[in-house]
Amino acid sequence: MKIAIVCYPTYGGSGVVATMLGTALAQRGHEIHFVTYKQPVRLELLAKNIYFHEVNVEEYPLFHYQPYDLALSSKLVNVVQEHDVELLHVHYAIPHAYAGYMAQQMLKDLGRQLPMVTTLHGTDITLVGNHPVYKPSVTFSINNSDVVTSVSDSLKRDTLELFDITKHIDVVPNFIDMSNYKTEFTDCDRTVMAFPEERIITHVSNMRPVKRIMDVVKIFEKIQEKIPAILIMVGDGPERFEAEEYAKSKKLQLQIKWVGNSTEIDRILCFTDLFLLPSEKESFGLAALEAMANKTPVISSNTGGLPEVNENGVTGYTSKVGDVEEMAQKAIHILEDDTRLLEFKNNAFAKAKEFDIQLIIPQYEKLYQNVLSTA
Ligand code: GMT
């Protein structure tokens, strides 16, 4: 199949999922065209069957806001015509499903069909898409997609609750390529980060308010009162400064390492003992799955799709959003006993295997084949 994939190219989970999906599809022989405004961070361009088309937005002083959706839909029309693309898969409804719909209409005028699959990722529904300024357009573009998928059962429920949806939604969970993760984790050099007696705790996010990184620091503050530990904070974002200032005020600056955006997340997770994800909302929690694939148990909130990934009492623990006290207690429970920690690590790894890319890609391929056969 010849498929165009539209996504955000940044560090966000939806862009990472779209990139992994496109890469895996290309390896299975499909021709994949990424269409976005920058090369996606995890996309390797020197690969067979992969093409990247950059969307350029012309700056014009009359425009207070440059019209990205127009540029994207025009680019899609050109790419589809030039490369005989058969199918469009957009990740994140705003504005991708809207621009995709417009491209479909323009192509119809040119005598071409372009079925569109829309994957809902989370904030396009729960935080941003639900806002009255976007809601009619998001509802319209979901209802006018040929296939709609969501990354968790929880996100499907939220979508049906928050929007007037007439379209069936298929749940296709996020995934991970388990062939990248060895069963024997022997070469994780933890001495670069911590003393032998210290436990290593990690958080990875874009540090927006929804990630509640102040909770991360407060949970760690309580853990290190009982157990020698360090915290690695990976990523960057608007909440970082305040959380760093708080950590300094508690004299934790030597135990908390802020490493910024990193392309070496798996190297860090490899020697991590516990992952913290106390988010306000999380449709799935790809970061938690990446930790689990690295044999790392997770302490998270119980919001959204997180309980579908992090099994309470098995792969880690889930608590109410904001319950810093309970999250710290559960973390200490896991970390204070070597045997228990190992059991949680093994459980986390076993659960991650349920989301292996080899199990998920065929689900997308089946949806693509169905929609193409009925187009
Ligand atoms: O929240 C993020 O870190 C970014 C955001 C995005 O849109 O890229 O992530 C959303 O999509 C991910 C991939 O499907 C999910 O794993 C995240 O849980 C989801 N974030 C939220 O729902 C807040």
Coordinates of C-alpha atoms and ligand atoms in Angstrom, one line a residue:
M1 CA 0.0 0.0 0.0
K2 CA 1.1 3.6 -0.5
I3 CA 0.2 5.5 2.6
A4 CA 0.7 9.2 3.6
I5 CA 1.2 9.7 7.4
V6 CA 0.5 13.1 8.9
C7 CA 1.8 13.8 12.4
Y8 CA 3.5 16.2 14.7
P9 CA 7.3 15.9 14.3
T10 CA 8.2 16.8 17.9
Y11 CA 9.0 14.8 21.0
G12 CA 5.3 14.2 21.8
G13 CA 4.0 10.7 22.0
S14 CA 1.7 10.9 19.0
G15 CA 4.6 11.8 16.7
V16 CA 6.7 9.0 18.1
V17 CA 3.9 6.5 17.6
A18 CA 3.3 7.7 14.0
T19 CA 7.0 7.5 13.3
M20 CA 7.3 3.9 14.7
L21 CA 4.2 2.9 12.8
G22 CA 5.4 4.3 9.4
T23 CA 8.9 2.8 9.9
A24 CA 7.4 -0.7 10.7
L25 CA 5.0 -0.5 7.7
A26 CA 7.9 0.5 5.4
Q27 CA 9.9 -2.5 6.6
R28 CA 6.9 -4.7 5.7
G29 CA 7.0 -3.4 2.2
H30 CA 4.5 -0.5 2.2
E31 CA 5.5 2.9 0.7
I32 CA 5.3 5.5 3.4
H33 CA 5.1 9.3 2.9
F34 CA 5.5 11.4 6.0
V35 CA 3.9 14.8 5.5
T36 CA 4.7 17.3 8.3
Y37 CA 6.5 20.7 8.9
K38 CA 9.8 19.2 10.1
Q39 CA 11.5 15.8 10.0
P40 CA 10.0 13.7 12.9
V41 CA 12.6 13.4 15.7
R42 CA 12.8 9.6 15.6
L43 CA 12.5 9.2 11.8
E44 CA 15.5 7.7 10.0
L45 CA 15.3 9.0 6.4
L46 CA 17.9 6.7 4.9
A47 CA 15.5 3.7 4.9
K48 CA 13.8 1.8 2.2
N49 CA 10.2 2.8 1.3
I50 CA 10.3 6.0 3.4
Y51 CA 9.8 9.5 2.1
F52 CA 9.5 12.8 3.9
H53 CA 7.6 15.8 2.5
E54 CA 8.1 19.1 4.3
V55 CA 5.1 21.4 4.6
N56 CA 6.2 25.0 4.2
V57 CA 4.0 27.8 5.4
E58 CA 4.6 31.1 3.6
E59 CA 4.9 34.0 6.0
Y60 CA 2.7 36.9 4.9
P61 CA 2.5 40.1 7.1
L62 CA -1.3 40.3 6.6
F63 CA -1.8 37.1 8.5
H64 CA -1.7 37.3 12.3
Y65 CA -1.8 33.4 12.2
Q66 CA -0.1 31.6 9.3
P67 CA -2.6 29.1 7.8
Y68 CA -0.9 25.8 8.4
D69 CA -4.0 23.7 7.7
L70 CA -4.2 25.2 4.2
A71 CA -0.6 24.5 3.5
L72 CA -0.9 21.0 4.8
S73 CA -4.0 20.1 2.7
S74 CA -2.4 21.6 -0.4
K75 CA 0.8 19.6 0.2
L76 CA -1.3 16.4 0.7
V77 CA -3.0 17.0 -2.7
N78 CA 0.4 17.4 -4.4
V79 CA 2.0 14.4 -2.7
V80 CA -1.0 12.1 -3.3
Q81 CA -1.0 13.0 -7.0
E82 CA 2.7 12.8 -7.5
H83 CA 3.2 9.5 -5.7
D84 CA -0.2 7.8 -6.3
V85 CA -0.8 7.6 -2.6
E86 CA -3.8 5.4 -1.9
L87 CA -4.5 6.1 1.8
L88 CA -4.1 8.9 4.4
H89 CA -3.4 8.2 8.1
V90 CA -3.5 11.3 10.3
H91 CA -2.3 11.2 13.9
Y92 CA -3.9 13.8 16.2
A93 CA -7.2 15.3 15.1
I94 CA -6.2 18.9 15.3
P95 CA -5.7 20.2 12.6
H96 CA -4.7 17.0 10.8
A97 CA -8.1 15.4 10.4
Y98 CA -9.5 18.7 9.3
A99 CA -6.8 19.3 6.7
G100 CA -7.1 15.7 5.6
Y101 CA -10.8 16.1 5.0
M102 CA -10.1 19.2 2.9
A103 CA -7.5 17.3 0.9
Q104 CA -10.0 14.5 0.3
Q105 CA -12.5 17.0 -1.1
M106 CA -10.0 18.7 -3.4
L107 CA -8.9 15.3 -4.7
K108 CA -12.4 14.3 -5.3
D109 CA -12.7 17.3 -7.7
L110 CA -9.7 15.9 -9.4
G111 CA -11.2 12.5 -9.8
R112 CA -9.3 10.8 -7.0
Q113 CA -10.4 8.9 -3.9
L114 CA -8.3 9.2 -0.7
P115 CA -9.7 7.3 2.3
M116 CA -8.7 8.8 5.6
V117 CA -7.8 7.0 8.9
T118 CA -7.8 9.3 11.9
T119 CA -6.0 8.2 15.1
L120 CA -7.0 10.1 18.3
H121 CA -4.1 10.4 20.7
G122 CA -5.4 12.1 23.8
T123 CA -5.0 15.9 24.2
D124 CA -6.7 16.3 20.8
I125 CA -9.8 15.1 22.7
T126 CA -9.5 15.7 26.4
L127 CA -7.6 19.0 26.7
V128 CA -7.5 20.9 23.4
G129 CA -10.1 19.4 21.1
N130 CA -12.8 19.7 23.7
H131 CA -12.5 23.5 23.9
P132 CA -15.4 25.3 22.3
V133 CA -13.1 27.1 19.8
Y134 CA -12.2 23.7 18.2
K135 CA -15.1 21.4 19.2
P136 CA -17.3 21.7 16.1
S137 CA -14.3 21.2 13.7
V138 CA -13.0 18.2 15.7
T139 CA -16.5 16.6 15.8
F140 CA -16.9 17.2 12.1
S141 CA -13.5 15.8 11.1
I142 CA -13.9 12.7 13.3
N143 CA -17.4 12.0 11.9
N144 CA -16.1 12.4 8.4
S145 CA -13.1 10.2 8.7
D146 CA -13.4 6.8 7.0
V147 CA -11.9 5.0 9.9
V148 CA -11.3 6.3 13.5
T149 CA -9.0 4.7 16.0
S150 CA -8.2 5.6 19.6
V151 CA -5.1 4.5 21.5
S152 CA -7.0 3.1 24.5
D153 CA -10.4 2.1 25.7
S154 CA -10.4 5.0 28.0
L155 CA -9.8 7.5 25.2
K156 CA -12.7 5.9 23.2
R157 CA -15.0 6.4 26.2
D158 CA -13.9 10.0 26.6
T159 CA -14.4 10.8 22.9
L160 CA -17.9 9.3 23.0
E161 CA -18.7 11.2 26.2
L162 CA -17.3 14.6 25.1
F163 CA -18.3 14.7 21.4
D164 CA -21.4 13.9 19.4
I165 CA -19.8 11.0 17.6
T166 CA -21.7 9.1 14.9
K167 CA -18.7 7.1 13.7
H168 CA -17.5 3.7 15.1
I169 CA -14.2 4.0 16.9
D170 CA -11.7 1.1 16.8
V171 CA -9.3 0.8 19.7
V172 CA -5.7 0.1 18.5
P173 CA -3.4 0.5 21.4
N174 CA 0.0 2.1 21.3
F175 CA 2.9 -0.3 20.9
I176 CA 6.7 -0.8 21.3
D177 CA 9.2 -2.7 19.3
M178 CA 10.3 -5.4 21.8
S179 CA 13.0 -6.6 19.5
N180 CA 14.9 -3.5 20.6
Y181 CA 14.8 -4.7 24.2
K182 CA 17.0 -7.6 25.3
T183 CA 15.9 -10.1 27.9
E184 CA 19.3 -9.8 29.7
F185 CA 19.9 -6.3 30.8
T186 CA 23.6 -6.7 31.6
D187 CA 25.3 -3.7 30.0
C188 CA 23.5 -0.8 31.7
D189 CA 26.2 1.1 33.3
R190 CA 24.5 2.7 36.3
T191 CA 27.8 3.9 37.8
V192 CA 27.7 6.9 35.4
M193 CA 24.7 8.2 37.3
A194 CA 24.5 6.9 40.9
F195 CA 26.4 5.3 43.8
P196 CA 25.9 1.5 44.1
E197 CA 23.6 1.9 47.2
E198 CA 21.3 4.4 45.5
R199 CA 18.1 3.5 43.6
I200 CA 17.6 5.3 40.3
I201 CA 14.2 6.9 39.7
T202 CA 13.3 8.5 36.3
H203 CA 10.6 10.7 34.9
V204 CA 10.3 11.6 31.2
S205 CA 7.9 14.1 29.8
N206 CA 7.4 17.4 28.0
M207 CA 7.0 19.0 31.4
R208 CA 3.6 20.6 30.6
P209 CA 1.1 21.3 33.5
V210 CA -0.7 18.0 32.6
K211 CA 2.4 16.0 33.6
R212 CA 2.3 17.3 37.2
I213 CA 6.1 17.4 37.5
M214 CA 5.9 19.1 40.9
D215 CA 4.3 15.9 42.1
V216 CA 7.2 14.0 40.7
V217 CA 9.7 16.1 42.7
K218 CA 7.5 15.8 45.9
I219 CA 7.2 12.0 45.5
F220 CA 10.9 11.8 45.2
E221 CA 11.4 14.1 48.2
K222 CA 9.5 11.6 50.3
I223 CA 11.2 8.5 48.9
Q224 CA 14.7 9.8 49.5
E225 CA 13.9 10.4 53.1
K226 CA 13.6 6.6 53.5
I227 CA 15.8 5.2 50.7
P228 CA 19.1 6.5 49.2
A229 CA 18.0 7.5 45.7
I230 CA 18.5 9.8 42.8
L231 CA 16.0 11.2 40.3
I232 CA 16.7 11.7 36.6
M233 CA 14.3 14.3 35.0
V234 CA 14.3 13.9 31.2
G235 CA 12.6 16.4 28.9
D236 CA 11.9 20.1 29.0
G237 CA 8.9 22.3 29.3
P238 CA 7.1 25.2 31.0
E239 CA 6.8 23.6 34.4
R240 CA 10.5 22.8 34.7
F241 CA 11.7 26.1 36.2
E242 CA 9.3 26.1 39.1
A243 CA 10.0 22.4 39.9
E244 CA 13.7 23.0 39.8
E245 CA 13.4 26.0 42.1
Y246 CA 11.3 23.9 44.5
A247 CA 14.0 21.1 44.4
K248 CA 16.7 23.7 45.2
S249 CA 14.7 25.1 48.1
K250 CA 14.6 21.5 49.5
K251 CA 18.3 21.1 49.0
L252 CA 17.7 18.3 46.5
Q253 CA 19.8 19.7 43.7
L254 CA 22.5 17.1 43.9
Q255 CA 20.1 14.2 43.9
I256 CA 18.0 15.4 41.0
K257 CA 19.6 15.4 37.6
W258 CA 17.8 17.5 35.0
V259 CA 19.1 16.2 31.6
G260 CA 16.8 18.0 29.2
N261 CA 15.5 16.5 26.0
S262 CA 17.4 13.4 25.3
T263 CA 17.8 10.9 22.4
E264 CA 19.2 8.4 24.8
I265 CA 16.0 7.6 26.8
D266 CA 16.4 3.8 26.5
R267 CA 20.0 4.1 27.9
I268 CA 18.7 6.0 30.9
L269 CA 15.7 3.7 31.4
C270 CA 18.0 0.6 31.1
F271 CA 19.5 1.4 34.6
T272 CA 16.4 2.9 36.1
D273 CA 14.7 1.1 39.0
L274 CA 11.4 3.0 39.1
F275 CA 9.5 5.3 36.7
L276 CA 7.2 8.1 37.9
L277 CA 4.2 9.3 35.8
P278 CA 1.7 11.1 38.1
S279 CA -0.1 12.9 35.2
E280 CA -3.4 14.8 35.5
K281 CA -4.6 13.1 32.2
E282 CA -2.9 10.4 30.0
S283 CA -4.8 8.7 27.2
F284 CA -2.3 5.9 27.2
G285 CA 1.1 6.8 28.7
L286 CA 3.7 5.7 26.0
A287 CA 6.5 6.8 28.3
A288 CA 5.3 4.3 30.9
L289 CA 5.3 1.5 28.3
E290 CA 8.8 2.5 27.2
A291 CA 9.9 2.2 30.8
M292 CA 8.3 -1.2 31.2
A293 CA 10.0 -2.5 28.1
N294 CA 13.2 -1.6 29.9
K295 CA 12.2 -3.7 32.9
T296 CA 11.2 -0.7 35.0
P297 CA 8.1 -0.7 37.2
V298 CA 5.8 2.4 37.2
I299 CA 4.2 4.5 39.8
S300 CA 1.5 6.5 38.1
S301 CA -1.8 8.1 38.6
N302 CA -4.9 6.1 37.7
T303 CA -6.2 8.5 35.1
G304 CA -7.3 7.8 31.5
G305 CA -5.6 4.8 29.8
L306 CA -2.8 4.4 32.4
P307 CA -4.4 1.5 34.2
E308 CA -4.6 -0.3 30.8
V309 CA -0.8 -0.2 30.7
N310 CA 0.3 -0.1 34.3
E311 CA -1.4 -2.9 36.1
N312 CA -2.0 -1.9 39.7
G313 CA 0.0 -4.1 42.1
V314 CA 1.6 -6.1 39.3
T315 CA 3.7 -3.8 37.0
G316 CA 3.8 -1.0 39.6
Y317 CA 1.0 0.9 41.3
T318 CA -1.7 3.4 40.2
S319 CA -3.1 6.1 42.6
K320 CA -5.5 9.0 42.5
V321 CA -4.2 12.1 40.7
G322 CA -2.4 14.2 43.2
D323 CA -2.1 11.6 45.9
V324 CA 1.7 12.2 46.4
E325 CA 1.7 10.5 49.8
E326 CA 0.3 7.2 48.5
M327 CA 2.5 7.3 45.4
A328 CA 5.6 7.8 47.6
Q329 CA 4.6 4.9 50.0
K330 CA 4.0 2.5 47.0
A331 CA 7.3 3.5 45.5
I332 CA 9.1 2.8 48.8
H333 CA 7.3 -0.5 49.1
I334 CA 8.7 -1.5 45.7
L335 CA 12.2 -0.1 46.2
E336 CA 13.0 -1.2 49.7
D337 CA 13.2 -4.9 48.9
D338 CA 15.5 -6.4 46.3
T339 CA 13.4 -9.5 45.6
R340 CA 10.2 -7.5 45.4
L341 CA 11.8 -5.0 43.0
L342 CA 13.0 -7.8 40.8
E343 CA 9.5 -9.3 40.7
F344 CA 7.9 -5.9 39.7
K345 CA 10.6 -5.5 37.1
N346 CA 9.9 -8.9 35.5
N347 CA 6.1 -8.2 35.6
A348 CA 6.6 -4.8 33.9
F349 CA 8.7 -6.5 31.1
A350 CA 6.1 -9.3 30.6
K351 CA 3.3 -6.8 30.4
A352 CA 5.2 -4.6 27.8
K353 CA 5.4 -7.7 25.5
E354 CA 1.6 -7.5 25.2
F355 CA 2.1 -4.3 23.3
D356 CA 4.7 -5.5 20.9
I357 CA 4.6 -3.9 17.5
Q358 CA 4.3 -7.3 15.8
L359 CA 0.9 -7.7 17.5
I360 CA -0.4 -4.2 16.7
I361 CA 0.8 -3.5 13.1
P362 CA -1.4 -6.2 11.6
Q363 CA -4.4 -4.5 13.2
Y364 CA -3.7 -1.3 11.3
E365 CA -3.0 -3.2 8.1
K366 CA -6.4 -4.9 8.4
L367 CA -8.2 -1.6 8.9
Y368 CA -6.3 -0.1 5.9
Q369 CA -7.2 -3.1 3.7
N370 CA -10.9 -2.9 4.7
V371 CA -11.2 0.7 4.0
L372 CA -9.4 0.4 0.6
S373 CA -11.6 -2.5 -0.4
T374 CA -14.8 -0.5 0.3
A375 CA -13.6 2.8 -1.2
Ligands
GMT1 O1 1.2 14.2 26.5 C1 2.2 14.0 25.7 O2 3.3 13.8 26.2 C2 2.1 14.3 24.3 C3 0.8 13.7 23.7 C4 0.8 13.9 22.2 O3 -0.2 14.3 21.7 O4 1.7 13.5 21.5 O5 0.7 12.4 24.1 C5 -0.6 11.8 23.9 O6 -0.4 10.7 22.9 C6 0.4 9.7 23.3 C7 0.6 8.7 22.2 O7 -0.6 8.2 21.8 C8 -0.1 9.0 24.6 O8 0.8 8.0 25.0 C9 -0.2 10.1 25.7 O9 -0.8 9.5 26.9 C10 -1.1 11.2 25.3 N1 -1.0 12.3 26.3 C11 -2.1 12.7 27.0 O10 -3.2 12.1 26.9 C12 -1.9 13.8 28.0

